[in-house]
Amino acid sequence: MKKMLEYPPFHFLVCLIVGITLQFYTQIWHFNLLYLGVSLLIFLTVLYFLKRFQKRKVFSIVSLLLFVSIGISATYIHNPKNYKNYYEHRLTENSASILIIQKVLKSGNYYTKYVAKVSQVDSSKTNGYVLLNIQKEATQTSLTVGNKIFTKTPFKKLIPPLNPHQFNYKQYLAKQYIYHQVFIDDHQFKKLENSKLSLISLSAHIRERIQVSLKQYDFSNDEFAVINALLLGQRQEISKGLLESYTNAGAIHILAISGLHIGILLLLLSYVFKPLEKLPKGMIIKTASIVLFLWSFAFIAGLSASVIRAVTMFTFIAIGQSFKRKKIIEYSLISSMFFLLLIKPMFLFDVGFQLSYLAVFGIIWVQPLLYNLWRPKLWLLDKGWSLFTVSIAAQAGILPISLYYFHQFPGLFMLSNLIIIPFLGSILLFGVIIILLATLNILPQFIANIYGIIISMMNYFVNWVAHQEDFLFKEISMSLWEMLAWYIFIVFSYKVCVQKTSKSIFFY
């Protein structure tokens, strides 16, 4: 950890996070882009002269302030409200709007939900996003990514929760730059010719073809929903009961393509492409092949925020591993986190982003300590102990923040993880083969049946674990400051365990 703290990008990352947080909560920078560019230019000029006159301490301080300002700048630049073509500036009481579907969300009880881009208001080209709600009973039209609609329905501001302890959906959407919503039925919009083909719409089109191919086989609703989530990144069709079972069993992360899935794929691909290392420049070819496969998987999975985060993270790790240096995984994680926040500052407030990185850092730092407590001589026992310590370490990394957000702890999470995760790699690899064969219309029914049985067994096991209610601890209250205090305690405990002395706390 000491070497990582001396790694310059770590300091820049901390300053970037400070800048993003400062701008999001205070809107400290509210001037235009010209002033922003001038300010950054002044910083660079000052740094140039400090470097030239060898003022190292002042240079370091100004450098850190520069990255705080970069965090502020990135947050300002990515917010569509700060531009003249933001749709809200053009709205009147009788405005007509053209919306382009960007994302299909999980339906509610009364409405199908979408994230839509406001591409035009009246005759003006605009930018910005809204939450689109189409009444279920009234609509016969199914919209997909890339569909374009025309409507004269007025936009409404998002409403905060009536209960102060309820999930704040308005705040959640604000972190995605969504501030308004539209409620319409079939008679209040007209479907137009689709917008120009984009990566997102092309990905959605390929995914729809895969889904149509899979529906030709006799998968049950729950089997198809889990396959859709595991391999295509789409959780909209998962029933409320099944989703609740995975949540209560501590296995909800299995249904969302995240660092776990991409990490397993990286391990499998590293093994599959290992023979390439024997070729001239084989390590470069192997790394390029792995990265290409990971991004192809991300493309098929819809290029959602969680998938892009995970693939970016492990792209950095895959490239870092090719250098075969110590601490390269930690450095790769820091670099990927910095890169992602620079490109998408609002990732900082995404629960999935926070959980992914905290879980990985927990595994990197805590797992070796736990594993060294016992070294089984039997191969099978050693692998089981290794998996057990990985699960405990990941849970140590995310437990405080999980309690802060979800207020519950699944006591049998170890059981569900120990049983499912060893087979998850095979399930993913088998699933990729199923998709390829189904898309080519050469998938034998008996192979589809076998895969369906495997998914059903996983669902059944998760459901059984979820119903052991005596091991599900609910309504655990944890404040923000308590969560931070727990992380400080975990870091100090790690320091004590590594250096074997309580004095290390004071020299940290």
Short mmCIF file of N, CA and C in Angstrom, two decimals, residues 152-305:
data_model
loop_
_atom_site.label_atom_id
_atom_site.label_comp_id
_atom_site.label_asym_id
_atom_site.label_seq_id
_atom_site.Cartn_x
_atom_site.Cartn_y
_atom_site.Cartn_z
N LYS A 152 -45.98 16.24 -28.35
CA LYS A 152 -46.24 17.60 -27.88
C LYS A 152 -46.52 17.63 -26.38
N THR A 153 -46.34 16.49 -25.73
CA THR A 153 -46.59 16.39 -24.29
C THR A 153 -45.57 17.22 -23.52
N PRO A 154 -46.03 18.03 -22.55
CA PRO A 154 -45.09 18.85 -21.78
C PRO A 154 -44.19 18.02 -20.87
N PHE A 155 -43.01 18.55 -20.59
CA PHE A 155 -42.07 17.88 -19.69
C PHE A 155 -42.40 18.26 -18.25
N LYS A 156 -42.21 17.32 -17.35
CA LYS A 156 -42.45 17.58 -15.92
C LYS A 156 -41.15 17.37 -15.14
N LYS A 157 -40.96 18.20 -14.14
CA LYS A 157 -39.77 18.04 -13.31
C LYS A 157 -39.92 16.80 -12.44
N LEU A 158 -38.79 16.15 -12.17
CA LEU A 158 -38.81 14.96 -11.32
C LEU A 158 -39.20 15.32 -9.90
N ILE A 159 -39.95 14.45 -9.26
CA ILE A 159 -40.48 14.71 -7.92
C ILE A 159 -39.63 13.99 -6.89
N PRO A 160 -39.21 14.67 -5.82
CA PRO A 160 -38.44 14.00 -4.77
C PRO A 160 -39.34 13.04 -3.99
N PRO A 161 -38.78 12.06 -3.27
CA PRO A 161 -39.60 11.11 -2.52
C PRO A 161 -40.36 11.81 -1.38
N LEU A 162 -41.58 11.34 -1.14
CA LEU A 162 -42.39 11.92 -0.06
C LEU A 162 -41.85 11.51 1.31
N ASN A 163 -41.33 10.29 1.39
CA ASN A 163 -40.73 9.80 2.63
C ASN A 163 -39.24 10.13 2.62
N PRO A 164 -38.72 10.85 3.60
CA PRO A 164 -37.30 11.25 3.59
C PRO A 164 -36.34 10.07 3.63
N HIS A 165 -36.81 8.89 4.11
CA HIS A 165 -35.94 7.70 4.19
C HIS A 165 -36.10 6.79 2.98
N GLN A 166 -36.94 7.21 2.03
CA GLN A 166 -37.17 6.42 0.83
C GLN A 166 -36.04 6.65 -0.18
N PHE A 167 -35.84 5.69 -1.09
CA PHE A 167 -34.82 5.85 -2.13
C PHE A 167 -35.12 7.10 -2.95
N ASN A 168 -34.11 7.94 -3.11
CA ASN A 168 -34.28 9.21 -3.82
C ASN A 168 -33.99 9.02 -5.31
N TYR A 169 -35.06 8.68 -6.06
CA TYR A 169 -34.91 8.42 -7.49
C TYR A 169 -34.55 9.69 -8.25
N LYS A 170 -35.04 10.83 -7.76
CA LYS A 170 -34.73 12.11 -8.40
C LYS A 170 -33.23 12.37 -8.34
N GLN A 171 -32.64 12.16 -7.19
CA GLN A 171 -31.20 12.38 -7.03
C GLN A 171 -30.40 11.38 -7.86
N TYR A 172 -30.89 10.15 -7.92
CA TYR A 172 -30.23 9.11 -8.71
C TYR A 172 -30.19 9.50 -10.19
N LEU A 173 -31.30 10.01 -10.72
CA LEU A 173 -31.36 10.41 -12.12
C LEU A 173 -30.54 11.68 -12.36
N ALA A 174 -30.50 12.57 -11.38
CA ALA A 174 -29.72 13.80 -11.53
C ALA A 174 -28.24 13.48 -11.75
N LYS A 175 -27.77 12.37 -11.18
CA LYS A 175 -26.38 11.97 -11.36
C LYS A 175 -26.14 11.39 -12.74
N GLN A 176 -27.23 11.24 -13.50
CA GLN A 176 -27.12 10.85 -14.92
C GLN A 176 -27.55 12.00 -15.82
N TYR A 177 -27.63 13.19 -15.25
CA TYR A 177 -28.02 14.42 -15.96
C TYR A 177 -29.45 14.33 -16.50
N ILE A 178 -30.33 13.67 -15.77
CA ILE A 178 -31.75 13.60 -16.14
C ILE A 178 -32.54 14.37 -15.10
N TYR A 179 -33.26 15.42 -15.55
CA TYR A 179 -33.95 16.30 -14.62
C TYR A 179 -35.46 16.40 -14.88
N HIS A 180 -35.93 15.85 -16.01
CA HIS A 180 -37.35 15.92 -16.36
C HIS A 180 -37.85 14.55 -16.80
N GLN A 181 -39.17 14.40 -16.78
CA GLN A 181 -39.79 13.17 -17.28
C GLN A 181 -41.03 13.51 -18.10
N VAL A 182 -41.42 12.56 -18.95
CA VAL A 182 -42.58 12.74 -19.83
C VAL A 182 -43.50 11.53 -19.65
N PHE A 183 -44.80 11.80 -19.48
CA PHE A 183 -45.80 10.74 -19.38
C PHE A 183 -46.70 10.80 -20.61
N ILE A 184 -46.73 9.71 -21.39
CA ILE A 184 -47.54 9.70 -22.60
C ILE A 184 -48.20 8.34 -22.79
N ASP A 185 -49.22 8.30 -23.68
CA ASP A 185 -49.79 7.03 -24.11
C ASP A 185 -49.68 6.95 -25.63
N ASP A 186 -50.29 5.93 -26.22
CA ASP A 186 -50.15 5.69 -27.66
C ASP A 186 -50.63 6.84 -28.54
N HIS A 187 -51.59 7.62 -28.02
CA HIS A 187 -52.18 8.68 -28.82
C HIS A 187 -51.42 9.99 -28.72
N GLN A 188 -50.40 10.03 -27.88
CA GLN A 188 -49.70 11.28 -27.63
C GLN A 188 -48.31 11.32 -28.26
N PHE A 189 -47.97 10.34 -29.06
CA PHE A 189 -46.70 10.40 -29.77
C PHE A 189 -46.82 9.71 -31.11
N LYS A 190 -45.92 10.08 -31.99
CA LYS A 190 -45.88 9.49 -33.33
C LYS A 190 -44.47 8.95 -33.56
N LYS A 191 -44.40 7.70 -34.00
CA LYS A 191 -43.10 7.09 -34.27
C LYS A 191 -42.58 7.57 -35.61
N LEU A 192 -41.33 8.06 -35.61
CA LEU A 192 -40.72 8.58 -36.83
C LEU A 192 -39.70 7.58 -37.37
N GLU A 193 -39.11 7.94 -38.49
CA GLU A 193 -38.05 7.11 -39.04
C GLU A 193 -36.87 7.11 -38.08
N ASN A 194 -36.27 5.95 -37.88
CA ASN A 194 -35.18 5.82 -36.91
C ASN A 194 -34.04 6.80 -37.19
N SER A 195 -33.34 7.14 -36.13
CA SER A 195 -32.18 8.03 -36.26
C SER A 195 -31.04 7.27 -36.94
N LYS A 196 -29.98 8.00 -37.25
CA LYS A 196 -28.82 7.38 -37.91
C LYS A 196 -28.24 6.28 -37.04
N LEU A 197 -27.70 5.26 -37.69
CA LEU A 197 -27.15 4.12 -36.98
C LEU A 197 -25.97 4.56 -36.11
N SER A 198 -26.00 4.11 -34.85
CA SER A 198 -24.92 4.41 -33.92
C SER A 198 -24.44 3.10 -33.30
N LEU A 199 -23.35 3.17 -32.55
CA LEU A 199 -22.83 1.97 -31.89
C LEU A 199 -23.87 1.37 -30.95
N ILE A 200 -24.56 2.26 -30.20
CA ILE A 200 -25.56 1.79 -29.24
C ILE A 200 -26.72 1.10 -29.95
N SER A 201 -27.23 1.72 -31.03
CA SER A 201 -28.36 1.13 -31.75
C SER A 201 -27.95 -0.14 -32.48
N LEU A 202 -26.72 -0.18 -33.02
CA LEU A 202 -26.22 -1.39 -33.68
C LEU A 202 -26.09 -2.52 -32.68
N SER A 203 -25.58 -2.20 -31.48
CA SER A 203 -25.47 -3.19 -30.41
C SER A 203 -26.84 -3.72 -30.03
N ALA A 204 -27.83 -2.82 -29.92
CA ALA A 204 -29.19 -3.24 -29.57
C ALA A 204 -29.78 -4.14 -30.65
N HIS A 205 -29.51 -3.81 -31.91
CA HIS A 205 -30.04 -4.61 -33.03
C HIS A 205 -29.46 -6.03 -32.99
N ILE A 206 -28.15 -6.15 -32.76
CA ILE A 206 -27.51 -7.47 -32.70
C ILE A 206 -28.06 -8.25 -31.51
N ARG A 207 -28.24 -7.56 -30.40
CA ARG A 207 -28.75 -8.22 -29.19
C ARG A 207 -30.19 -8.73 -29.40
N GLU A 208 -30.99 -7.94 -30.11
CA GLU A 208 -32.36 -8.38 -30.40
C GLU A 208 -32.37 -9.62 -31.28
N ARG A 209 -31.45 -9.69 -32.24
CA ARG A 209 -31.35 -10.87 -33.09
C ARG A 209 -30.98 -12.11 -32.27
N ILE A 210 -30.06 -11.91 -31.31
CA ILE A 210 -29.66 -13.02 -30.44
C ILE A 210 -30.85 -13.48 -29.60
N GLN A 211 -31.60 -12.50 -29.05
CA GLN A 211 -32.76 -12.84 -28.22
C GLN A 211 -33.82 -13.60 -29.01
N VAL A 212 -34.07 -13.17 -30.25
CA VAL A 212 -35.04 -13.86 -31.11
C VAL A 212 -34.57 -15.30 -31.37
N SER A 213 -33.27 -15.47 -31.60
CA SER A 213 -32.73 -16.81 -31.84
C SER A 213 -32.89 -17.70 -30.61
N LEU A 214 -32.64 -17.14 -29.41
CA LEU A 214 -32.74 -17.93 -28.18
C LEU A 214 -34.18 -18.31 -27.86
N LYS A 215 -35.12 -17.44 -28.23
CA LYS A 215 -36.53 -17.71 -27.93
C LYS A 215 -37.10 -18.87 -28.74
N GLN A 216 -36.37 -19.32 -29.74
CA GLN A 216 -36.82 -20.47 -30.51
C GLN A 216 -36.68 -21.78 -29.73
N TYR A 217 -35.89 -21.73 -28.65
CA TYR A 217 -35.66 -22.92 -27.84
C TYR A 217 -36.54 -22.88 -26.60
N ASP A 218 -36.70 -24.01 -25.95
CA ASP A 218 -37.70 -24.13 -24.87
C ASP A 218 -37.15 -23.70 -23.51
N PHE A 219 -36.62 -22.49 -23.44
CA PHE A 219 -36.20 -21.97 -22.14
C PHE A 219 -37.43 -21.44 -21.40
N SER A 220 -37.49 -21.70 -20.09
CA SER A 220 -38.58 -21.13 -19.28
C SER A 220 -38.35 -19.62 -19.14
N ASN A 221 -39.35 -18.92 -18.61
CA ASN A 221 -39.23 -17.46 -18.46
C ASN A 221 -38.04 -17.08 -17.57
N ASP A 222 -37.90 -17.79 -16.44
CA ASP A 222 -36.80 -17.47 -15.52
C ASP A 222 -35.44 -17.83 -16.13
N GLU A 223 -35.39 -18.96 -16.86
CA GLU A 223 -34.14 -19.35 -17.50
C GLU A 223 -33.72 -18.31 -18.54
N PHE A 224 -34.67 -17.91 -19.37
CA PHE A 224 -34.36 -16.92 -20.41
C PHE A 224 -33.97 -15.58 -19.80
N ALA A 225 -34.65 -15.18 -18.71
CA ALA A 225 -34.34 -13.91 -18.05
C ALA A 225 -32.92 -13.89 -17.50
N VAL A 226 -32.49 -15.01 -16.89
CA VAL A 226 -31.15 -15.08 -16.31
C VAL A 226 -30.09 -15.14 -17.43
N ILE A 227 -30.36 -15.90 -18.49
CA ILE A 227 -29.45 -15.93 -19.64
C ILE A 227 -29.30 -14.53 -20.23
N ASN A 228 -30.41 -13.83 -20.34
CA ASN A 228 -30.42 -12.47 -20.86
C ASN A 228 -29.56 -11.54 -20.01
N ALA A 229 -29.62 -11.73 -18.68
CA ALA A 229 -28.85 -10.89 -17.77
C ALA A 229 -27.38 -11.27 -17.77
N LEU A 230 -27.10 -12.57 -17.71
CA LEU A 230 -25.72 -13.05 -17.60
C LEU A 230 -24.89 -12.75 -18.84
N LEU A 231 -25.50 -12.92 -20.02
CA LEU A 231 -24.74 -12.88 -21.26
C LEU A 231 -24.98 -11.64 -22.10
N LEU A 232 -26.15 -11.02 -21.93
CA LEU A 232 -26.50 -9.86 -22.77
C LEU A 232 -26.67 -8.58 -21.96
N GLY A 233 -26.50 -8.66 -20.64
CA GLY A 233 -26.55 -7.46 -19.81
C GLY A 233 -27.92 -6.83 -19.67
N GLN A 234 -28.99 -7.61 -19.93
CA GLN A 234 -30.35 -7.07 -19.88
C GLN A 234 -31.13 -7.72 -18.74
N ARG A 235 -31.50 -6.92 -17.74
CA ARG A 235 -32.19 -7.47 -16.56
C ARG A 235 -33.68 -7.12 -16.53
N GLN A 236 -34.19 -6.53 -17.60
CA GLN A 236 -35.57 -6.04 -17.59
C GLN A 236 -36.60 -7.16 -17.42
N GLU A 237 -36.27 -8.35 -17.90
CA GLU A 237 -37.25 -9.44 -17.90
C GLU A 237 -37.19 -10.31 -16.65
N ILE A 238 -36.30 -10.01 -15.73
CA ILE A 238 -36.21 -10.80 -14.49
C ILE A 238 -37.40 -10.46 -13.60
N SER A 239 -38.10 -11.48 -13.14
CA SER A 239 -39.27 -11.25 -12.29
C SER A 239 -38.86 -10.67 -10.95
N LYS A 240 -39.80 -10.00 -10.31
CA LYS A 240 -39.53 -9.36 -9.02
C LYS A 240 -39.12 -10.39 -7.97
N GLY A 241 -39.79 -11.55 -8.00
CA GLY A 241 -39.50 -12.59 -7.02
C GLY A 241 -38.10 -13.16 -7.18
N LEU A 242 -37.70 -13.42 -8.43
CA LEU A 242 -36.36 -13.97 -8.68
C LEU A 242 -35.28 -12.96 -8.33
N LEU A 243 -35.52 -11.70 -8.65
CA LEU A 243 -34.56 -10.64 -8.33
C LEU A 243 -34.39 -10.52 -6.82
N GLU A 244 -35.50 -10.63 -6.09
CA GLU A 244 -35.46 -10.54 -4.62
C GLU A 244 -34.70 -11.73 -4.04
N SER A 245 -34.86 -12.92 -4.65
CA SER A 245 -34.14 -14.11 -4.17
C SER A 245 -32.64 -13.93 -4.32
N TYR A 246 -32.19 -13.45 -5.46
CA TYR A 246 -30.76 -13.23 -5.67
C TYR A 246 -30.22 -12.16 -4.72
N THR A 247 -31.04 -11.14 -4.45
CA THR A 247 -30.63 -10.08 -3.52
C THR A 247 -30.47 -10.62 -2.11
N ASN A 248 -31.47 -11.36 -1.62
CA ASN A 248 -31.44 -11.89 -0.26
C ASN A 248 -30.38 -12.97 -0.07
N ALA A 249 -30.01 -13.64 -1.15
CA ALA A 249 -28.97 -14.68 -1.07
C ALA A 249 -27.56 -14.09 -1.18
N GLY A 250 -27.47 -12.77 -1.40
CA GLY A 250 -26.16 -12.14 -1.56
C GLY A 250 -25.51 -12.47 -2.87
N ALA A 251 -26.34 -12.78 -3.89
CA ALA A 251 -25.80 -13.19 -5.19
C ALA A 251 -26.28 -12.28 -6.32
N ILE A 252 -26.76 -11.09 -5.98
CA ILE A 252 -27.31 -10.19 -7.00
C ILE A 252 -26.24 -9.78 -8.01
N HIS A 253 -24.98 -9.76 -7.58
CA HIS A 253 -23.89 -9.37 -8.49
C HIS A 253 -23.72 -10.36 -9.65
N ILE A 254 -24.24 -11.56 -9.48
CA ILE A 254 -24.13 -12.56 -10.54
C ILE A 254 -25.01 -12.19 -11.73
N LEU A 255 -26.11 -11.47 -11.47
CA LEU A 255 -27.06 -11.12 -12.54
C LEU A 255 -26.67 -9.86 -13.30
N ALA A 256 -25.71 -9.13 -12.80
CA ALA A 256 -25.30 -7.89 -13.48
C ALA A 256 -23.88 -8.07 -14.00
N ILE A 257 -23.71 -7.91 -15.30
CA ILE A 257 -22.36 -8.03 -15.87
C ILE A 257 -21.48 -6.95 -15.24
N SER A 258 -20.46 -7.41 -14.53
CA SER A 258 -19.63 -6.48 -13.77
C SER A 258 -18.20 -6.98 -13.77
N GLY A 259 -17.41 -6.47 -12.83
CA GLY A 259 -16.02 -6.86 -12.73
C GLY A 259 -15.85 -8.35 -12.50
N LEU A 260 -16.81 -8.99 -11.77
CA LEU A 260 -16.72 -10.42 -11.52
C LEU A 260 -16.72 -11.20 -12.83
N HIS A 261 -17.69 -10.91 -13.70
CA HIS A 261 -17.81 -11.63 -14.96
C HIS A 261 -16.61 -11.36 -15.89
N ILE A 262 -16.25 -10.09 -16.00
CA ILE A 262 -15.15 -9.73 -16.90
C ILE A 262 -13.82 -10.27 -16.37
N GLY A 263 -13.66 -10.28 -15.04
CA GLY A 263 -12.45 -10.85 -14.44
C GLY A 263 -12.33 -12.34 -14.71
N ILE A 264 -13.46 -13.05 -14.61
CA ILE A 264 -13.45 -14.49 -14.91
C ILE A 264 -13.13 -14.71 -16.38
N LEU A 265 -13.73 -13.90 -17.25
CA LEU A 265 -13.44 -14.01 -18.68
C LEU A 265 -11.96 -13.74 -18.97
N LEU A 266 -11.40 -12.76 -18.28
CA LEU A 266 -9.97 -12.45 -18.46
C LEU A 266 -9.10 -13.64 -18.09
N LEU A 267 -9.43 -14.32 -16.97
CA LEU A 267 -8.67 -15.50 -16.56
C LEU A 267 -8.78 -16.61 -17.60
N LEU A 268 -10.00 -16.84 -18.08
CA LEU A 268 -10.21 -17.89 -19.09
C LEU A 268 -9.46 -17.57 -20.39
N LEU A 269 -9.56 -16.30 -20.81
CA LEU A 269 -8.91 -15.90 -22.07
C LEU A 269 -7.38 -15.95 -21.93
N SER A 270 -6.88 -15.59 -20.75
CA SER A 270 -5.42 -15.66 -20.53
C SER A 270 -4.93 -17.09 -20.69
N TYR A 271 -5.76 -18.06 -20.25
CA TYR A 271 -5.39 -19.46 -20.38
C TYR A 271 -5.52 -19.93 -21.83
N VAL A 272 -6.62 -19.53 -22.50
CA VAL A 272 -6.87 -19.95 -23.88
C VAL A 272 -5.80 -19.41 -24.83
N PHE A 273 -5.42 -18.12 -24.63
CA PHE A 273 -4.46 -17.49 -25.55
C PHE A 273 -2.99 -17.62 -25.10
N LYS A 274 -2.74 -18.40 -24.06
CA LYS A 274 -1.38 -18.54 -23.55
C LYS A 274 -0.39 -19.08 -24.59
N PRO A 275 -0.82 -20.02 -25.47
CA PRO A 275 0.13 -20.50 -26.50
C PRO A 275 0.66 -19.41 -27.41
N LEU A 276 -0.07 -18.28 -27.52
CA LEU A 276 0.38 -17.19 -28.39
C LEU A 276 1.69 -16.56 -27.89
N GLU A 277 2.00 -16.75 -26.59
CA GLU A 277 3.20 -16.16 -26.02
C GLU A 277 4.47 -16.71 -26.66
N LYS A 278 4.37 -17.89 -27.25
CA LYS A 278 5.55 -18.53 -27.86
C LYS A 278 5.91 -17.90 -29.21
N LEU A 279 4.98 -17.13 -29.78
CA LEU A 279 5.23 -16.48 -31.08
C LEU A 279 6.10 -15.24 -30.91
N PRO A 280 6.74 -14.76 -31.99
CA PRO A 280 7.44 -13.46 -31.91
C PRO A 280 6.44 -12.36 -31.52
N LYS A 281 6.80 -11.58 -30.53
CA LYS A 281 5.91 -10.55 -29.98
C LYS A 281 4.57 -11.16 -29.54
N GLY A 282 4.68 -12.40 -29.03
CA GLY A 282 3.49 -13.14 -28.65
C GLY A 282 2.69 -12.49 -27.53
N MET A 283 3.38 -11.84 -26.57
CA MET A 283 2.67 -11.20 -25.46
C MET A 283 1.79 -10.06 -25.96
N ILE A 284 2.28 -9.32 -26.94
CA ILE A 284 1.49 -8.21 -27.51
C ILE A 284 0.27 -8.77 -28.24
N ILE A 285 0.49 -9.85 -29.02
CA ILE A 285 -0.62 -10.46 -29.76
C ILE A 285 -1.66 -11.02 -28.79
N LYS A 286 -1.19 -11.68 -27.72
CA LYS A 286 -2.10 -12.25 -26.72
C LYS A 286 -2.92 -11.15 -26.05
N THR A 287 -2.26 -10.07 -25.63
CA THR A 287 -2.95 -8.97 -24.96
C THR A 287 -3.97 -8.32 -25.88
N ALA A 288 -3.57 -8.09 -27.15
CA ALA A 288 -4.49 -7.49 -28.12
C ALA A 288 -5.70 -8.38 -28.37
N SER A 289 -5.49 -9.69 -28.42
CA SER A 289 -6.59 -10.64 -28.64
C SER A 289 -7.57 -10.62 -27.46
N ILE A 290 -7.01 -10.59 -26.25
CA ILE A 290 -7.86 -10.56 -25.05
C ILE A 290 -8.69 -9.28 -25.01
N VAL A 291 -8.03 -8.15 -25.25
CA VAL A 291 -8.74 -6.85 -25.21
C VAL A 291 -9.83 -6.80 -26.28
N LEU A 292 -9.53 -7.31 -27.47
CA LEU A 292 -10.52 -7.33 -28.55
C LEU A 292 -11.72 -8.19 -28.17
N PHE A 293 -11.48 -9.34 -27.56
CA PHE A 293 -12.58 -10.23 -27.15
C PHE A 293 -13.42 -9.56 -26.06
N LEU A 294 -12.76 -8.94 -25.08
CA LEU A 294 -13.50 -8.29 -23.99
C LEU A 294 -14.41 -7.18 -24.51
N TRP A 295 -13.89 -6.36 -25.43
CA TRP A 295 -14.70 -5.26 -25.95
C TRP A 295 -15.79 -5.77 -26.89
N SER A 296 -15.56 -6.89 -27.56
CA SER A 296 -16.61 -7.50 -28.37
C SER A 296 -17.75 -7.98 -27.47
N PHE A 297 -17.38 -8.56 -26.34
CA PHE A 297 -18.39 -8.99 -25.37
C PHE A 297 -19.17 -7.79 -24.83
N ALA A 298 -18.44 -6.69 -24.54
CA ALA A 298 -19.09 -5.47 -24.05
C ALA A 298 -20.06 -4.92 -25.08
N PHE A 299 -19.68 -4.99 -26.35
CA PHE A 299 -20.55 -4.51 -27.43
C PHE A 299 -21.85 -5.30 -27.49
N ILE A 300 -21.74 -6.63 -27.42
CA ILE A 300 -22.93 -7.47 -27.45
C ILE A 300 -23.79 -7.24 -26.21
N ALA A 301 -23.14 -6.96 -25.09
CA ALA A 301 -23.86 -6.75 -23.83
C ALA A 301 -24.47 -5.36 -23.73
N GLY A 302 -24.41 -4.57 -24.79
CA GLY A 302 -25.14 -3.31 -24.83
C GLY A 302 -24.36 -2.06 -24.49
N LEU A 303 -23.05 -2.20 -24.20
CA LEU A 303 -22.23 -1.02 -23.88
C LEU A 303 -22.84 -0.18 -22.77
N SER A 304 -23.47 -0.85 -21.80
CA SER A 304 -24.03 -0.13 -20.66
C SER A 304 -22.90 0.41 -19.80
N ALA A 305 -23.24 1.33 -18.91
CA ALA A 305 -22.22 1.96 -18.07
C ALA A 305 -21.45 0.92 -17.24
#
